[in-house]
């Protein structure tokens, strides 16, 4: 691995973005993310892809500055109007984040893909990573799980309009947290819940922080329709891969529905932030988030010095 005194966050802990110190007051955050469509509407897909890419900057405690479009576009099979709508959706989310689009790159490809390379800034002393969780910390989650399952149902035209709308609302909502809530020394670690699901990203946090994480299964918020669709077997393949990867690090208490383990492994798109917070400040932070319209929930705790282990309790 690379070593440099100004490289504050590199690849060692599988964190959400890289962070490089420019000056004693400014550190640069860099991240990139792009993927194939998860919804049929091109404008909405553009919004989702952009929000997902911007999320990594927020997870590091930063503020997005600029973005570059990344476009893989089947020139012969996808109408130009669809690409224009995707880019418009992305641009609207970039502007909502207070950032600027400064360019991009496109290639002719057999499958449509879109996303962003994003640059942000943060004070070097206020960088949030996935490696700072401490024994005793409370764990908060800012969005419900289940978008992967519902997106799978949408692709099969099995999702109700209400279920689709709920998932799209989650996926298009920026993970920007109010400064009054997040600029808080009680927040010890943060990661966003995306392709590896809650369990996968929590495992990264547990490994980076050298701790054991316990989730209280029935406190974890899940979109209602996701439970119904998961029971029908509408679980994406990536979610099963997540579960298999986590199993050797996972201890599940007796009586917990295996369906919940599937949902906690569900690959999310622009899922919420998982925050490890000092226990005596967790309730105040939770109320702060709710006061700003963020429906966060307390879902667990950091329960021991057992590097890279996850427990599920009722």
Coordinates of C-alpha atoms in Angstrom, one line a residue:
X1 CA 0.0 0.0 0.0
X2 CA 1.1 3.6 -0.6
X3 CA 2.3 5.7 2.2
X4 CA 2.5 9.5 2.2
X5 CA 2.2 12.0 5.1
X6 CA -0.6 13.9 3.4
X7 CA -2.6 10.8 2.3
X8 CA -5.1 10.8 5.2
X9 CA -7.3 8.0 3.9
X10 CA -6.1 5.5 1.3
X11 CA -7.2 2.0 0.2
X12 CA -6.2 0.1 3.4
X13 CA -9.6 0.1 5.2
X14 CA -11.9 0.0 2.2
X15 CA -13.3 3.4 3.1
X16 CA -15.8 5.4 1.0
X17 CA -13.3 7.8 -0.6
X18 CA -9.7 8.8 -0.6
X19 CA -8.6 11.9 1.3
X20 CA -5.5 14.0 0.6
X21 CA -4.3 16.9 2.7
X22 CA -3.6 20.0 0.6
X23 CA -3.0 22.5 3.4
X24 CA -3.4 22.5 7.2
X25 CA -7.0 23.7 6.7
X26 CA -8.1 21.8 3.5
X27 CA -8.1 18.2 2.6
X28 CA -9.3 16.9 -0.8
X29 CA -11.9 14.1 -1.0
X30 CA -12.0 12.0 -4.2
X31 CA -14.4 9.2 -5.2
X32 CA -16.0 7.6 -8.3
X33 CA -19.1 5.5 -8.8
X34 CA -21.1 4.5 -11.8
X35 CA -23.5 1.6 -12.7
X36 CA -26.2 0.3 -14.9
X37 CA -29.8 1.6 -14.6
X38 CA -31.8 0.5 -11.5
X39 CA -35.1 2.1 -12.7
X40 CA -36.6 2.5 -16.2
X41 CA -37.1 6.3 -16.2
X42 CA -33.9 7.9 -17.5
X43 CA -34.1 11.2 -15.6
X44 CA -34.7 9.3 -12.3
X45 CA -31.8 7.0 -13.0
X46 CA -29.6 10.1 -13.5
X47 CA -30.7 11.4 -10.2
X48 CA -30.0 8.1 -8.4
X49 CA -26.6 7.6 -9.9
X50 CA -25.5 11.1 -9.1
X51 CA -26.8 11.0 -5.5
X52 CA -25.1 7.6 -5.0
X53 CA -21.7 9.0 -6.2
X54 CA -22.0 12.2 -4.1
X55 CA -22.8 10.0 -1.0
X56 CA -19.2 9.0 -0.5
X57 CA -18.1 12.6 0.0
X58 CA -20.8 13.0 2.7
X59 CA -19.7 9.8 4.3
X60 CA -16.3 11.3 4.8
X61 CA -17.7 14.4 6.5
X62 CA -17.1 16.5 3.5
X63 CA -18.7 18.9 1.0
X64 CA -18.9 18.2 -2.7
X65 CA -17.2 20.8 -5.0
X66 CA -17.1 19.4 -8.5
X67 CA -18.2 16.4 -10.5
X68 CA -17.3 14.8 -13.8
X69 CA -19.8 12.7 -15.8
X70 CA -18.9 9.1 -16.6
X71 CA -21.1 7.8 -19.4
X72 CA -21.1 4.4 -21.2
X73 CA -23.6 4.8 -23.9
X74 CA -24.9 2.3 -26.6
X75 CA -25.0 4.8 -29.4
X76 CA -26.9 2.5 -31.8
X77 CA -29.6 1.2 -29.4
X78 CA -30.4 4.0 -26.9
X79 CA -32.1 7.2 -28.1
X80 CA -30.2 10.4 -27.6
X81 CA -33.2 11.8 -25.7
X82 CA -32.7 9.1 -23.0
X83 CA -29.1 10.1 -22.5
X84 CA -30.1 13.8 -22.3
X85 CA -32.6 13.0 -19.6
X86 CA -30.1 10.9 -17.6
X87 CA -27.6 13.8 -17.7
X88 CA -30.3 16.3 -16.7
X89 CA -31.2 14.2 -13.7
X90 CA -27.6 13.9 -12.7
X91 CA -27.0 17.7 -13.1
X92 CA -30.0 18.5 -11.0
X93 CA -28.6 16.4 -8.1
X94 CA -25.2 17.9 -8.5
X95 CA -26.7 21.4 -8.2
X96 CA -28.8 20.3 -5.3
X97 CA -25.6 19.3 -3.5
X98 CA -24.1 22.7 -4.2
X99 CA -21.5 21.3 -6.5
X100 CA -20.6 22.1 -10.1
X101 CA -20.3 19.9 -13.1
X102 CA -17.0 20.6 -14.8
X103 CA -16.8 18.0 -17.6
X104 CA -16.8 14.2 -18.1
X105 CA -16.1 11.4 -20.5
X106 CA -18.2 9.1 -22.6
X107 CA -17.6 5.8 -24.5
X108 CA -19.7 3.7 -26.9
X109 CA -20.6 0.6 -24.9
X110 CA -22.9 -2.4 -25.3
X111 CA -24.6 -1.5 -21.9
X112 CA -25.7 1.8 -20.5
X113 CA -23.9 3.0 -17.4
X114 CA -23.8 6.4 -15.7
X115 CA -22.2 7.9 -12.7
X116 CA -19.8 10.6 -11.4
X117 CA -16.2 11.2 -10.3
X118 CA -16.6 13.7 -7.4
X119 CA -14.2 15.9 -5.7
X120 CA -15.0 17.4 -2.3
X121 CA -13.3 19.1 0.6
X122 CA -13.1 18.7 4.4
X123 CA -11.0 20.1 7.2
X124 CA -8.1 17.6 7.8
X125 CA -9.1 17.4 11.5
X126 CA -12.8 16.7 10.7
X127 CA -12.4 13.7 8.3
X128 CA -14.9 10.9 9.2
X129 CA -13.8 7.4 8.4
X130 CA -15.1 3.9 8.8
X131 CA -12.3 3.1 11.3
X132 CA -13.1 5.2 14.3
X133 CA -15.9 3.1 16.0
X134 CA -15.3 2.6 19.7
X135 CA -16.6 0.0 22.2
X136 CA -19.9 1.3 23.6
X137 CA -20.8 3.5 20.6
X138 CA -24.4 3.5 19.5
X139 CA -25.1 2.8 15.8
X140 CA -27.5 5.0 13.9
X141 CA -28.9 4.4 10.4
X142 CA -30.3 7.3 8.4
X143 CA -32.4 5.4 5.8
X144 CA -34.4 2.2 5.7
X145 CA -33.1 -0.9 3.8
X146 CA -34.7 -2.7 1.0
X147 CA -34.1 -0.8 -2.2
X148 CA -32.3 -3.6 -3.9
X149 CA -35.2 -6.0 -3.4
X150 CA -37.7 -3.4 -4.6
X151 CA -35.6 -2.5 -7.6
X152 CA -35.5 -6.2 -8.5
X153 CA -39.3 -6.3 -8.2
X154 CA -39.5 -3.2 -10.4
X155 CA -37.4 -4.8 -13.1
X156 CA -39.9 -7.7 -13.1
X157 CA -42.8 -5.3 -13.2
X158 CA -44.0 -6.8 -9.9
X159 CA -43.6 -3.7 -7.7
X160 CA -46.6 -1.7 -6.7
X161 CA -46.5 2.1 -7.6
X162 CA -46.3 2.8 -3.8
X163 CA -43.4 0.5 -3.3
X164 CA -41.5 1.9 -6.3
X165 CA -42.1 5.5 -5.1
X166 CA -40.8 4.6 -1.6
X167 CA -37.6 3.1 -3.0
X168 CA -37.0 5.9 -5.4
X169 CA -37.5 8.4 -2.6
X170 CA -34.7 6.7 -0.7
X171 CA -32.4 6.4 -3.7
X172 CA -32.8 10.0 -4.9
X173 CA -32.3 11.6 -1.4
X174 CA -28.9 13.1 -0.8
X175 CA -27.0 11.8 2.2
X176 CA -26.1 15.3 3.1
X177 CA -26.6 15.7 6.9
X178 CA -27.1 19.1 8.7
X179 CA -23.8 20.6 9.9
X180 CA -25.4 21.1 13.3
X181 CA -25.8 17.3 13.5
X182 CA -22.7 15.9 11.8
X183 CA -20.0 18.4 12.9
X184 CA -20.0 16.7 16.3
X185 CA -17.0 15.1 18.1
X186 CA -19.4 12.5 19.3
X187 CA -19.5 11.0 15.8
X188 CA -16.7 8.5 15.8
X189 CA -17.2 6.7 12.5
X190 CA -19.3 6.8 9.4
X191 CA -19.9 4.7 6.2
X192 CA -22.6 4.7 3.6
X193 CA -24.7 1.6 3.0
X194 CA -24.4 0.7 -0.7
X195 CA -23.5 -2.4 -2.8
X196 CA -22.3 -4.6 0.1
X197 CA -25.5 -4.1 2.1
X198 CA -25.7 -3.3 5.8
X199 CA -23.8 -6.3 6.8
X200 CA -21.0 -5.9 4.3
X201 CA -20.4 -2.3 5.1
X202 CA -20.7 -2.8 8.8
X203 CA -18.1 -5.6 8.5
X204 CA -15.8 -3.1 6.9
X205 CA -16.3 -0.7 9.8
X206 CA -15.8 -3.5 12.3
X207 CA -12.6 -4.6 10.6
X208 CA -11.2 -1.1 10.2
X209 CA -12.1 -0.2 13.8
X210 CA -11.0 -3.5 15.3
X211 CA -14.4 -4.0 17.0
X212 CA -17.4 -6.2 17.2
X213 CA -20.7 -4.7 16.0
X214 CA -24.1 -5.9 17.2
X215 CA -27.4 -5.1 15.4
X216 CA -30.8 -5.5 17.1
X217 CA -32.6 -7.0 14.2
X218 CA -36.1 -5.7 14.9
X219 CA -34.9 -2.1 15.3
X220 CA -33.4 -2.0 11.8
X221 CA -35.8 -0.1 9.5
X222 CA -36.8 -1.9 6.3
X223 CA -39.2 -0.7 3.6
X224 CA -42.4 -2.6 4.1
X225 CA -42.7 -3.8 0.6
X226 CA -39.2 -5.1 0.6
X227 CA -40.2 -7.7 3.2
X228 CA -43.1 -8.9 1.1
X229 CA -41.0 -9.1 -2.1
X230 CA -38.0 -10.8 -0.4
X231 CA -40.5 -13.5 0.9
X232 CA -41.3 -14.1 -2.8
X233 CA -37.7 -14.6 -3.6
X234 CA -37.1 -11.3 -5.3
X235 CA -33.6 -10.9 -3.9
X236 CA -30.8 -9.7 -6.2
X237 CA -27.9 -12.0 -6.8
X238 CA -25.5 -9.5 -5.4
X239 CA -27.3 -9.7 -2.0
X240 CA -26.8 -13.4 -1.8
X241 CA -23.1 -12.9 -2.6
X242 CA -22.9 -10.3 0.2
X243 CA -24.5 -12.8 2.6
X244 CA -22.1 -15.6 1.7
X245 CA -19.1 -13.2 2.1
X246 CA -20.2 -12.1 5.6
X247 CA -21.4 -15.5 7.0
X248 CA -18.0 -16.5 8.5
X249 CA -17.9 -13.2 10.4
X250 CA -21.6 -13.3 11.4
X251 CA -23.2 -14.7 14.5
X252 CA -27.0 -14.8 14.3
X253 CA -29.1 -15.4 17.5
X254 CA -31.6 -18.1 17.6
X255 CA -35.1 -17.1 16.4
X256 CA -34.1 -14.4 14.0
X257 CA -35.9 -14.8 10.7
X258 CA -33.5 -15.8 7.9
X259 CA -35.4 -13.3 5.7
X260 CA -34.0 -10.5 7.8
X261 CA -30.5 -11.7 7.2
X262 CA -31.2 -11.5 3.4
X263 CA -32.6 -8.0 3.8
X264 CA -29.6 -6.9 5.9
X265 CA -27.4 -8.2 3.0
X266 CA -29.5 -6.5 0.4
X267 CA -27.3 -4.5 -2.0
X268 CA -28.4 -0.8 -1.6
X269 CA -28.2 2.1 -4.1
X270 CA -27.5 5.3 -2.3
X271 CA -28.5 3.8 1.0
X272 CA -28.3 5.6 4.3
X273 CA -25.3 6.5 6.5
X274 CA -24.3 4.2 9.3
X275 CA -22.9 6.3 12.2
X276 CA -21.0 5.1 15.3
X277 CA -21.8 7.7 18.0
X278 CA -20.8 8.2 21.6
X279 CA -23.6 6.6 23.7
X280 CA -24.2 9.6 25.8
X281 CA -24.7 11.8 22.7
X282 CA -26.6 9.3 20.5
X283 CA -30.1 10.4 21.6
X284 CA -29.4 14.1 21.0
X285 CA -28.0 13.3 17.6
X286 CA -30.9 11.2 16.7
X287 CA -33.3 14.0 17.7
X288 CA -31.2 16.5 15.7
X289 CA -31.5 14.3 12.6
X290 CA -35.2 13.8 13.0
X291 CA -35.7 17.5 13.6
X292 CA -34.2 18.1 10.1
X293 CA -36.5 15.6 8.4
X294 CA -34.1 12.6 8.5
X295 CA -35.9 9.5 9.7
X296 CA -32.8 7.9 11.4
X297 CA -33.0 5.0 13.8
X298 CA -30.8 3.5 16.5
X299 CA -30.1 0.0 15.3
X300 CA -27.3 -1.4 17.4
X301 CA -24.0 -0.9 19.3
X302 CA -20.3 -1.5 19.2
X303 CA -20.1 -4.3 21.8
X304 CA -16.5 -5.5 22.0
X305 CA -12.9 -5.7 20.8
X306 CA -13.3 -8.6 18.4
X307 CA -12.0 -7.3 15.0
X308 CA -14.3 -7.8 12.1
X309 CA -17.3 -9.6 13.7
X310 CA -21.0 -8.9 13.4
X311 CA -23.7 -10.2 15.7
X312 CA -27.5 -10.1 15.1
X313 CA -29.7 -10.1 18.2
X314 CA -33.5 -9.8 18.4

